Coordinates of N, CA and C in Angstrom, one line a residue:
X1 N 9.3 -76.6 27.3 CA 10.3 -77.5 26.8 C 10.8 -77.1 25.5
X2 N 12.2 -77.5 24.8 CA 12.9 -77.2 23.7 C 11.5 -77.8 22.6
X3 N 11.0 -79.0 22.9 CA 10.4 -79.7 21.8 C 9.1 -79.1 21.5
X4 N 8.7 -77.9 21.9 CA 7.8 -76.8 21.4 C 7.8 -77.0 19.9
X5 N 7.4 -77.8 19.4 CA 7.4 -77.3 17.8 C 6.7 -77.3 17.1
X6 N 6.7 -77.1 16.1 CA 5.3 -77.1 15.0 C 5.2 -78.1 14.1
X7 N 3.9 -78.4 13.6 CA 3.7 -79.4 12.9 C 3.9 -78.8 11.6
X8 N 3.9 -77.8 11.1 CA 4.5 -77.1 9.7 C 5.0 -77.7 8.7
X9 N 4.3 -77.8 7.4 CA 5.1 -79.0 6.8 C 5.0 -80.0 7.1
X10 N 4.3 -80.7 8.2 CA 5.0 -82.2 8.0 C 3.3 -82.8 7.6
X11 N 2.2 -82.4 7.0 CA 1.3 -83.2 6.6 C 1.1 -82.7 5.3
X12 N 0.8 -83.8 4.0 CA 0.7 -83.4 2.8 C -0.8 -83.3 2.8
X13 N -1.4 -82.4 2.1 CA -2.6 -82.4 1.7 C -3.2 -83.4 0.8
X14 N -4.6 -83.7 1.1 CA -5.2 -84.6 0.2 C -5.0 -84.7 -1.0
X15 N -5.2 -85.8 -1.6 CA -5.0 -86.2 -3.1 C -6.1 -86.4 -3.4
X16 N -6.1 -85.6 -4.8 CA -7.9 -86.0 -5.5 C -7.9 -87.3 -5.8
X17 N -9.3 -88.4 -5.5 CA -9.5 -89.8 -5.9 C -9.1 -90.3 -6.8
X18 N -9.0 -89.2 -8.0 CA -8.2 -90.0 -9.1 C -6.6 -90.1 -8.7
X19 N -6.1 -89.3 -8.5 CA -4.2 -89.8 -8.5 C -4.3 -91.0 -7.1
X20 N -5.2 -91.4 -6.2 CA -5.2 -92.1 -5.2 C -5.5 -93.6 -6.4
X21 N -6.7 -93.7 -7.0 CA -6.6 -94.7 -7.8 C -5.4 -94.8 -9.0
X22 N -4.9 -93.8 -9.5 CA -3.4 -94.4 -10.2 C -2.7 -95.0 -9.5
X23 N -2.4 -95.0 -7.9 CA -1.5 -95.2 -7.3 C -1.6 -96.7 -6.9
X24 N -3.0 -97.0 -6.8 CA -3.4 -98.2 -6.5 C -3.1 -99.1 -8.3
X25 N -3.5 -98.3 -9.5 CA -3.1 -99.2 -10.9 C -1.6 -100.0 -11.1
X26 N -0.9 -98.3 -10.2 CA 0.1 -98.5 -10.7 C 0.9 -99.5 -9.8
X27 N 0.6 -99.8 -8.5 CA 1.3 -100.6 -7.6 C 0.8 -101.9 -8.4
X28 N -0.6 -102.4 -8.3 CA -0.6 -103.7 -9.2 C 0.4 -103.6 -10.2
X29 N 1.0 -103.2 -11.1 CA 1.4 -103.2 -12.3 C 2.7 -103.2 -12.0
X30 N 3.3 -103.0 -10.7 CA 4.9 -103.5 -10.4 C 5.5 -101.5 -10.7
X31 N 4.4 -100.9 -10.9 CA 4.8 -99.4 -11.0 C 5.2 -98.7 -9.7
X32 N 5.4 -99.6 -8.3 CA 4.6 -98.2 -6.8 C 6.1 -97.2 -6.7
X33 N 7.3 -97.4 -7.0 CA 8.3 -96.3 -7.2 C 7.9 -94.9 -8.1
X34 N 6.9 -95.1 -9.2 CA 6.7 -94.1 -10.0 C 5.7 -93.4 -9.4
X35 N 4.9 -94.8 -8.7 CA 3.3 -93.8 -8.2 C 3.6 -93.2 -7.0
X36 N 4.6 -93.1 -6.1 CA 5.4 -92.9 -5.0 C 5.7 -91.0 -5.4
X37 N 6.4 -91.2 -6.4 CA 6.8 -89.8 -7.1 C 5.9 -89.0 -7.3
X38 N 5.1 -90.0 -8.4 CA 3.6 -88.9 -8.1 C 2.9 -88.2 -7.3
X39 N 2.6 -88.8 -6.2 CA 1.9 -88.7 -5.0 C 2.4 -88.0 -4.0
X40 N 4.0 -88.4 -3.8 CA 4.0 -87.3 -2.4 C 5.3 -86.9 -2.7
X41 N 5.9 -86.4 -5.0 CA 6.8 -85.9 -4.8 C 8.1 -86.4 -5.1
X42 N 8.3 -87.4 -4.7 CA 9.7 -88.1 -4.8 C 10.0 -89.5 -3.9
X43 N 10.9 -89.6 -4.4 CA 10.6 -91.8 -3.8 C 10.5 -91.9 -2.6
X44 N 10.1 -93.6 -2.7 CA 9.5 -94.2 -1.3 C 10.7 -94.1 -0.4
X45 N 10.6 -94.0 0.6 CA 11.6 -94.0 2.1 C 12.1 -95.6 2.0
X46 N 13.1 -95.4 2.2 CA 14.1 -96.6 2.4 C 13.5 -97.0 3.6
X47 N 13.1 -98.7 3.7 CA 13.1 -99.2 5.0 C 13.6 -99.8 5.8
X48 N 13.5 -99.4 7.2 CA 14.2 -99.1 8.6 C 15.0 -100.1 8.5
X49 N 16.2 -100.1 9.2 CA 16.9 -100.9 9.2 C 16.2 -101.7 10.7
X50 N 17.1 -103.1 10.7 CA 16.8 -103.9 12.0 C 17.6 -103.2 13.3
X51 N 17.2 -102.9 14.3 CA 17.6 -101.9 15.3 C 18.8 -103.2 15.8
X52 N 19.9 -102.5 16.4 CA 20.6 -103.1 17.3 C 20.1 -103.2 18.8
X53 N 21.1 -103.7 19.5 CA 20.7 -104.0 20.7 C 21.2 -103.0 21.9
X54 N 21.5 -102.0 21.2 CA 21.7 -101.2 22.1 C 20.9 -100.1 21.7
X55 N 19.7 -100.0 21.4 CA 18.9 -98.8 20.8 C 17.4 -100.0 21.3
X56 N 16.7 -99.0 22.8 CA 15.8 -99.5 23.2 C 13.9 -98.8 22.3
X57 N 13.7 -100.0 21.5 CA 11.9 -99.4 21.3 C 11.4 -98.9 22.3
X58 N 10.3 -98.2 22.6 CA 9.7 -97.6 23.3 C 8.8 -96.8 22.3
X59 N 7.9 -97.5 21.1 CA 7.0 -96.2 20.4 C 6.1 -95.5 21.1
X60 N 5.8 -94.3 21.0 CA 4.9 -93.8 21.5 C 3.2 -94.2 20.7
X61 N 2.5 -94.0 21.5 CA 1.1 -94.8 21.3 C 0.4 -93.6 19.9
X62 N 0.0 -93.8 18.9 CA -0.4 -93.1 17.6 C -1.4 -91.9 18.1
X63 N -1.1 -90.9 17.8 CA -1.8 -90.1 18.3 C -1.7 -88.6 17.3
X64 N -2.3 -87.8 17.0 CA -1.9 -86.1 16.2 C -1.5 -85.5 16.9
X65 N -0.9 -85.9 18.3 CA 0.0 -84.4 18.8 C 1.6 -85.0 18.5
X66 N 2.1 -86.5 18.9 CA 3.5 -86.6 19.1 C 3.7 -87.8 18.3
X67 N 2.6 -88.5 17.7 CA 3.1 -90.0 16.5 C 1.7 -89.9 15.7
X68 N 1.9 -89.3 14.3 CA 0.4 -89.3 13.6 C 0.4 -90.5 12.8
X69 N 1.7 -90.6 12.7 CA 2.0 -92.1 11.7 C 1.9 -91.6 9.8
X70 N 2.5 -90.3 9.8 CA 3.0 -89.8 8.7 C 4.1 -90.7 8.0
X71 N 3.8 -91.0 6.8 CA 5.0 -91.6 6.3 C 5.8 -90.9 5.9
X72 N 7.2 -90.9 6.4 CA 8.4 -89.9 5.9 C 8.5 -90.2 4.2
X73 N 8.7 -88.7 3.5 CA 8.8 -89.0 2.4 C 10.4 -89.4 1.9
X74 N 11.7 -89.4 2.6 CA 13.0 -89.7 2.4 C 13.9 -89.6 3.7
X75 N 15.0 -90.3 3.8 CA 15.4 -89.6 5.0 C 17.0 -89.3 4.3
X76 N 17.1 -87.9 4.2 CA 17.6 -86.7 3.5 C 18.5 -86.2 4.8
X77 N 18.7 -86.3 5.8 CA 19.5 -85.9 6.8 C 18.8 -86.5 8.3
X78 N 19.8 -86.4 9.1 CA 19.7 -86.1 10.6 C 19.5 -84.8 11.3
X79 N 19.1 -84.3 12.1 CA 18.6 -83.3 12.8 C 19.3 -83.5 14.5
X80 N 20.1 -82.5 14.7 CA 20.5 -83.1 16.7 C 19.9 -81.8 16.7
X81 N 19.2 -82.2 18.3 CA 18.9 -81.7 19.2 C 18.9 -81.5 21.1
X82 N 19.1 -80.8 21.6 CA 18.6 -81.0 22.9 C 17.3 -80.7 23.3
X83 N 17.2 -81.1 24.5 CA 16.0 -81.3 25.0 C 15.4 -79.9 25.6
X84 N 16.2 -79.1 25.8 CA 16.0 -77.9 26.9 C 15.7 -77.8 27.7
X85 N 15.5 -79.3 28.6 CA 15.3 -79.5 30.5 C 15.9 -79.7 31.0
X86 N 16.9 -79.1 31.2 CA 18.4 -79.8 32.0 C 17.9 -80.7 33.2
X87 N 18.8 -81.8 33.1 CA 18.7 -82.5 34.1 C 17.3 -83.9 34.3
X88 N 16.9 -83.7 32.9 CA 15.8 -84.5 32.8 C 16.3 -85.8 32.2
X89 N 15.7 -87.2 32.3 CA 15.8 -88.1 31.9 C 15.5 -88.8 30.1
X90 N 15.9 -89.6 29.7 CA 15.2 -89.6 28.5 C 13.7 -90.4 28.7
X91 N 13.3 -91.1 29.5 CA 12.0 -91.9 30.1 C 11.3 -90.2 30.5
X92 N 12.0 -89.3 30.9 CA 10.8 -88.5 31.3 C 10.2 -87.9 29.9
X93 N 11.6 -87.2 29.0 CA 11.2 -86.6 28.1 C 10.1 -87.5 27.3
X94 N 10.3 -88.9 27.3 CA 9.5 -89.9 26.1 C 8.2 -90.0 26.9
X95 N 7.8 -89.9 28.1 CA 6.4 -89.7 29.0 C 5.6 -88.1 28.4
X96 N 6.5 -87.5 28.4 CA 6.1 -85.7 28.2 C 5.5 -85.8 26.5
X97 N 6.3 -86.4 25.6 CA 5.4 -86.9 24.4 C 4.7 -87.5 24.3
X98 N 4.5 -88.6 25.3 CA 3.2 -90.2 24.6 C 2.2 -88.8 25.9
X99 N 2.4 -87.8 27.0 CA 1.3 -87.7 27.5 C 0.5 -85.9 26.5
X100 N 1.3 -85.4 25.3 CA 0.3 -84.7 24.5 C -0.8 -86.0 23.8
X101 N -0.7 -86.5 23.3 CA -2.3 -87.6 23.2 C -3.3 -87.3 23.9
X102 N -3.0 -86.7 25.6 CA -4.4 -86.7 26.4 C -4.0 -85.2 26.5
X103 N -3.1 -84.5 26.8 CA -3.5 -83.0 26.8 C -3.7 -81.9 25.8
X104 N -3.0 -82.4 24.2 CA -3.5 -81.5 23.4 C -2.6 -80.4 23.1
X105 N -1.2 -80.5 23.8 CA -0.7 -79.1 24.8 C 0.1 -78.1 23.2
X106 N 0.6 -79.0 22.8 CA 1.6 -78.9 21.5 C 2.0 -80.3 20.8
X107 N 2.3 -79.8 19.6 CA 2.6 -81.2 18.5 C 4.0 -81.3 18.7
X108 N 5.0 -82.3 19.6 CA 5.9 -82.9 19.6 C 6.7 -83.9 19.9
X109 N 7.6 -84.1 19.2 CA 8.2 -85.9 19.5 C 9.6 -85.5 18.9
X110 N 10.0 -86.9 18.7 CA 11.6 -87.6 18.1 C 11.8 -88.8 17.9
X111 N 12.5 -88.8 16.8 CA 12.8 -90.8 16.6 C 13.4 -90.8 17.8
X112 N 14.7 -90.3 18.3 CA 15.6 -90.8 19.3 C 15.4 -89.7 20.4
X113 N 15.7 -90.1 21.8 CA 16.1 -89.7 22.6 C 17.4 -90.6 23.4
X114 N 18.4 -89.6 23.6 CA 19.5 -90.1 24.4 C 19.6 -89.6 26.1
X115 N 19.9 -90.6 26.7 CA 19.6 -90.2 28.1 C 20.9 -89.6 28.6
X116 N 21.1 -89.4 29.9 CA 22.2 -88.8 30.7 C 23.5 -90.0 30.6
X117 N 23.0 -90.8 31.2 CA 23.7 -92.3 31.3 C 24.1 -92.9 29.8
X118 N 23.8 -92.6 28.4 CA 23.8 -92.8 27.0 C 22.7 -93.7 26.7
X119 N 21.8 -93.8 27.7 CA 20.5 -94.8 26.9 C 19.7 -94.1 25.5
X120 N 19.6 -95.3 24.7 CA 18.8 -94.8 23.4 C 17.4 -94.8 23.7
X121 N 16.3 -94.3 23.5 CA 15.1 -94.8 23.4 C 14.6 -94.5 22.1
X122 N 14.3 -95.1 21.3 CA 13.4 -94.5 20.0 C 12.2 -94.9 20.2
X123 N 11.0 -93.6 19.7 CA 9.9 -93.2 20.3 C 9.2 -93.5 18.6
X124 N 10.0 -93.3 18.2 CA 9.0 -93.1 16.4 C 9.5 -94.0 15.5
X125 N 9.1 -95.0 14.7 CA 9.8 -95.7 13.9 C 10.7 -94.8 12.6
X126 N 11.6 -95.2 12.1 CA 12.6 -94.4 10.7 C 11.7 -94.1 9.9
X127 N 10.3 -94.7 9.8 CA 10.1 -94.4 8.2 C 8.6 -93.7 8.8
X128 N 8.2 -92.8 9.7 CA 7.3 -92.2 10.2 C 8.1 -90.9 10.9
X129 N 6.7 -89.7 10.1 CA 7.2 -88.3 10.6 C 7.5 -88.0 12.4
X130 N 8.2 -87.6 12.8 CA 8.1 -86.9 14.2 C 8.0 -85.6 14.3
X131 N 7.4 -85.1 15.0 CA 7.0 -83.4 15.2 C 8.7 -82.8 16.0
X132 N 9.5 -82.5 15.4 CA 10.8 -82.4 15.9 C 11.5 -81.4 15.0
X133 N 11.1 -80.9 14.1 CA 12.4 -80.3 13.2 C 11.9 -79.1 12.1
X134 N 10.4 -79.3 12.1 CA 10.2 -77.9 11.5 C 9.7 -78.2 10.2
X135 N 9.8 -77.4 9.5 CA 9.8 -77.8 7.9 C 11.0 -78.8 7.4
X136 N 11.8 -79.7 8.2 CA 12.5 -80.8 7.7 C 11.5 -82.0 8.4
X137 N 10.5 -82.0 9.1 CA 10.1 -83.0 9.7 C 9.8 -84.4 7.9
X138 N 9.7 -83.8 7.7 CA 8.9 -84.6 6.4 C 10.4 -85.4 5.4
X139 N 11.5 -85.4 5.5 CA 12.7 -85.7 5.0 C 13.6 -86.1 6.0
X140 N 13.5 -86.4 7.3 CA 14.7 -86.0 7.9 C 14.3 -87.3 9.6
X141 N 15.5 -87.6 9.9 CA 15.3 -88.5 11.5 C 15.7 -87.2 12.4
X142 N 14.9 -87.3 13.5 CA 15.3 -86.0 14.5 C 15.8 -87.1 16.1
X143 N 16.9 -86.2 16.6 CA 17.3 -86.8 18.2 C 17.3 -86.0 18.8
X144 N 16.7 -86.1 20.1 CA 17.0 -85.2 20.9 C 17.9 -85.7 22.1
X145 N 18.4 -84.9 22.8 CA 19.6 -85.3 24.4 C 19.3 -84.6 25.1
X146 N 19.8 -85.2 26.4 CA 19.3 -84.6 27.7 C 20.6 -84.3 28.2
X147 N 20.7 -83.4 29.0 CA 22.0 -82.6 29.2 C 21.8 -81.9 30.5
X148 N 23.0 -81.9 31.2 CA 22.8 -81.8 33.0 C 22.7 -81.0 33.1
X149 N 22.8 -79.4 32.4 CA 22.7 -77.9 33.1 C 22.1 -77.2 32.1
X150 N 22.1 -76.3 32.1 CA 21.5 -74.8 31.3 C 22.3 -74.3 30.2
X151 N 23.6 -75.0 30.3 CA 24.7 -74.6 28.8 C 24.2 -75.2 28.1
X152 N 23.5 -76.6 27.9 CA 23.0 -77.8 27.6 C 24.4 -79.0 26.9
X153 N 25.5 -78.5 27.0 CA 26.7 -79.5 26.8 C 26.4 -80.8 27.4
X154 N 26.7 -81.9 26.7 CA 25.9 -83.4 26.7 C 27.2 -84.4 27.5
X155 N 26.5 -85.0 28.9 CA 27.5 -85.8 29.5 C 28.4 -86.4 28.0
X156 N 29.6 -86.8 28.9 CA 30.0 -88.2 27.9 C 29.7 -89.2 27.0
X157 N 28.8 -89.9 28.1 CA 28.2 -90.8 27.6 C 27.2 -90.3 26.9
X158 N 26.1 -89.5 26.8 CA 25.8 -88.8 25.9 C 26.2 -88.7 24.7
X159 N 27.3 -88.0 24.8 CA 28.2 -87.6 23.6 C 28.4 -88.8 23.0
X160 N 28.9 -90.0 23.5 CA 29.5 -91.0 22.8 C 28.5 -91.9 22.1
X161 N 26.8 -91.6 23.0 CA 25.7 -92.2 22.2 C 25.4 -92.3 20.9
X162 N 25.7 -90.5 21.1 CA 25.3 -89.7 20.0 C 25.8 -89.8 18.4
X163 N 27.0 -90.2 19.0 CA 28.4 -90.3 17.9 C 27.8 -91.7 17.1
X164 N 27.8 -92.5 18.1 CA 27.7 -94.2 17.7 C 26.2 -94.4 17.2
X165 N 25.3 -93.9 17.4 CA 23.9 -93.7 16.2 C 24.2 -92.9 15.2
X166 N 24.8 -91.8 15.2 CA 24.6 -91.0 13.8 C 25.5 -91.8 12.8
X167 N 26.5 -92.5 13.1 CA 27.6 -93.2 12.4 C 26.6 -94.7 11.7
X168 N 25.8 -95.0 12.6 CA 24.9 -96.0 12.0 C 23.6 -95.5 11.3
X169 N 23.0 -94.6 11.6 CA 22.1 -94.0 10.2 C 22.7 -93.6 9.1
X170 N 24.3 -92.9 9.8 CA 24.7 -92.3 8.3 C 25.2 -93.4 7.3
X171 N 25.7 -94.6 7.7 CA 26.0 -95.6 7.1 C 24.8 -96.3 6.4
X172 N 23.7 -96.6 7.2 CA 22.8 -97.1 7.3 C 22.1 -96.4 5.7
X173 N 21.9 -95.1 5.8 CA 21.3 -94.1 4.8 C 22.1 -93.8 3.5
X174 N 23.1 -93.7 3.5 CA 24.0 -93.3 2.9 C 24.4 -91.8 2.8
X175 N 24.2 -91.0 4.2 CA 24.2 -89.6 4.1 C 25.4 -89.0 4.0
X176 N 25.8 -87.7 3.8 CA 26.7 -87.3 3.9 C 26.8 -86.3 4.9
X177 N 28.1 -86.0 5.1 CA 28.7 -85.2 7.0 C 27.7 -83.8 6.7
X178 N 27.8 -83.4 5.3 CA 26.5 -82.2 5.4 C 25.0 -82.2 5.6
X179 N 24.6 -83.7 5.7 CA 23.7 -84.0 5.8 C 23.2 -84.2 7.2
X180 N 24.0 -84.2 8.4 CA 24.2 -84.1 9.6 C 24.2 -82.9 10.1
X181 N 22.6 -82.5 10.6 CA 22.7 -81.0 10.8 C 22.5 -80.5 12.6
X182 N 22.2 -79.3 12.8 CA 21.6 -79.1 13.9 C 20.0 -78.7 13.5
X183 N 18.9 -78.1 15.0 CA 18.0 -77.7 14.4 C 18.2 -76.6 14.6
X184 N 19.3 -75.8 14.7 CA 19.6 -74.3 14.5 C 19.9 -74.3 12.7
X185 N 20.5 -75.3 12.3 CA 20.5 -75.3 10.8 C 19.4 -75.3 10.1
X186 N 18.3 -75.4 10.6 CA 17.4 -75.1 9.9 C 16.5 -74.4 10.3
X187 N 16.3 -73.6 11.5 CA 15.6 -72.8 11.8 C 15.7 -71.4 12.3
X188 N 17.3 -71.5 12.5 CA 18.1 -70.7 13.3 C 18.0 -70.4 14.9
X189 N 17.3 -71.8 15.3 CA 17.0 -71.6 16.8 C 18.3 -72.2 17.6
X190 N 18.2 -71.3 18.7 CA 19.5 -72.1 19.4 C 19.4 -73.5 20.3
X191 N 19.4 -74.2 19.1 CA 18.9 -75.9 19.7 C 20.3 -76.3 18.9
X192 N 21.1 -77.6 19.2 CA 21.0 -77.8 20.3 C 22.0 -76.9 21.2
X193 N 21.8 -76.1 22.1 CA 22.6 -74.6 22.7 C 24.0 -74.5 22.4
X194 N 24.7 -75.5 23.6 CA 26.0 -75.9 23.3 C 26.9 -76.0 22.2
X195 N 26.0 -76.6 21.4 CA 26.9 -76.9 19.9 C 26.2 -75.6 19.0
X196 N 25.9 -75.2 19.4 CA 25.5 -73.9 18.6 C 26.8 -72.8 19.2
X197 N 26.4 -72.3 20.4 CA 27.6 -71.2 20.7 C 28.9 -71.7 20.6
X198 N 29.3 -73.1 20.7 CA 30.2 -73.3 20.2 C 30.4 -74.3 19.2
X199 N 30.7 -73.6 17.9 CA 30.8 -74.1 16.3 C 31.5 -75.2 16.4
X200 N 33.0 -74.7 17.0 CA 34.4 -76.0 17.5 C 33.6 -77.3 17.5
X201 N 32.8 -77.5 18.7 CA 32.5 -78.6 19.9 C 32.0 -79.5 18.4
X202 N 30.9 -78.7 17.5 CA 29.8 -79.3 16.3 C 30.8 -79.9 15.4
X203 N 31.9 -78.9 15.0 CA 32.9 -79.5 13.9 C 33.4 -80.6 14.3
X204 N 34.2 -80.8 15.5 CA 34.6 -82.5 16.5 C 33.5 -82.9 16.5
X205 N 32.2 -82.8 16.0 CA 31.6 -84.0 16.7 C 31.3 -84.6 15.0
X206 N 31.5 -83.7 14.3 CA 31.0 -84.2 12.5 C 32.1 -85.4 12.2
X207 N 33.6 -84.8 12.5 CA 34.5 -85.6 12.1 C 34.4 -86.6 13.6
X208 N 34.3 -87.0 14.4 CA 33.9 -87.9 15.5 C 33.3 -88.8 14.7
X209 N 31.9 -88.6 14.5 CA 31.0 -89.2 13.3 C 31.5 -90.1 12.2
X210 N 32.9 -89.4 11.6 CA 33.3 -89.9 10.1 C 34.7 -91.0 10.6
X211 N 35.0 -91.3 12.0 CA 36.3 -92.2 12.2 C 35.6 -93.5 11.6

C-alpha cells in the first residue's frame, strides 16, 4: 500500500527527570505554554476543534504501529495523500491500519480518510501524531483518498470532500494555501500520483480551497 511509511521523526526522545519535573513546577504556576517550549520545542497544539457532522469518528484502537498517541507538537500544515489501492474503500483502508496492532507489518495511519462516495472517516484525533507523512508527522494533519484506478485521480465526490475539509482545518488552524501541501512536497514521492503528474489539477484544487 501507498501508506508504507516510516515512523522517522515522529517520536521525541526522553527527557531527563529534571526538565520532566520543571514541566510539572511550571504547569502549577500557570507557566505550561513556556514548559511546552521547553520540552518538545515550541507551543502546545491548538485543541481540536468540535467535528461536524459530516466527518464520521472511527479512532483506531492505541497501538505503536498505526495510533501511538503521540502528541502533535503544532499543526503547521496539511499533507494530501492517496491511498495507492485503487479501487479500495475508506472502511477498508481504516481496517488495514487498526489490523498493524496485531501484525506488526509497518507503522501507518491518517487523521482522515476520504472514501469513493466522499465519506470522511477520521482514524486519529487533530492533536495526535499519525504515521502518514514522514518527517512532517510531528507538525502536520495527514489525508489520505481512495481513488478508482491506477492514475489515482479522485472521483468527484472525493474531490469535493477533500476541498470541504481542507477549507475547515485551514480556517479552523489558521493556515495558509502554502501550508497545504502534498506528500510529494515533502518527500518527493509520487503521492498523491495524480496531482503530482499533473501540477494544473494541484493549483485548481489550492485555489478551490480558498473560494
Amino acid at each position: 500500500m501507498e501508506q508504507l511509511l516510516e515512523r522517522r521523526g515522529s517520536r521525541r526522545r526522553r527527557r531527563p527527570p529534571v526538565l520532566r519535573l520543571l514541566l510539572c513546577a511550571l504547569a502549577v504556576g500557570g507557566g505550561l505554554v513556556l514548559a511546552a517550549r521547553l520540552l518538545g520545542g515550541g507551543p502546545a497544539c491548538k485543541a481540536p476543534p468540535e467535528n461536524p457532522d459530516w466527518i464520521t469518528q472511527d479512532f483506531l484502537p492505541r497501538n505503536d504501529y498505526s495510533r501511538p498517541g503521540t502528541p502533535l507538537d503544532a499543526v503547521d500544515g496539511v499533507v494530501v495523500h492517496y491511498v495507492g489501492n485503487p479501487g479500495t474503500t475508506a472502511g477498508q483502508n481504516r481496517s488495514y491500519f487498526a489490523g498493524l496492532a496485531r501484525s506488526g507489518e509497518t507503522y501507518a495511519s491518517s487523521h482522515f480518510l476520504i472514501g469513493l462516495d466522499g465519506e470522511i472517516l477520521q482514524c486519529v484525533p487533530l492533536d495526535e501524531v499519525a504515521y502518514c507523512s514522514n518527517q512532517r508527522n510531528h507538525d502536520t494533519l495527514s489525508i489520505e483518498c481512495c481513488h478508482p484506478d491506477d492514475s489515482g485521480q479522485f472521483t468527484q465526490a472525493t474531490y469535493d470532500a477533500l476541498v470541504r475539509l481542507v477549507r475547515w482545518l485551514r480556517e479552523y488552524y489558521g493556515l495558509e494555501a502554502g501550508q497545504i501541501i502534498r506528500h510529494y512536497d515533502v518527500t518527493g514521492k509520487e503521492c498523491p500520483r495524480y496531482y503530482v503528474q499533473h501540477p494544473e489539477a494541484w493549483a485548481q484544487f489550492l485555489l478551490d480551497v480558498q473560494e
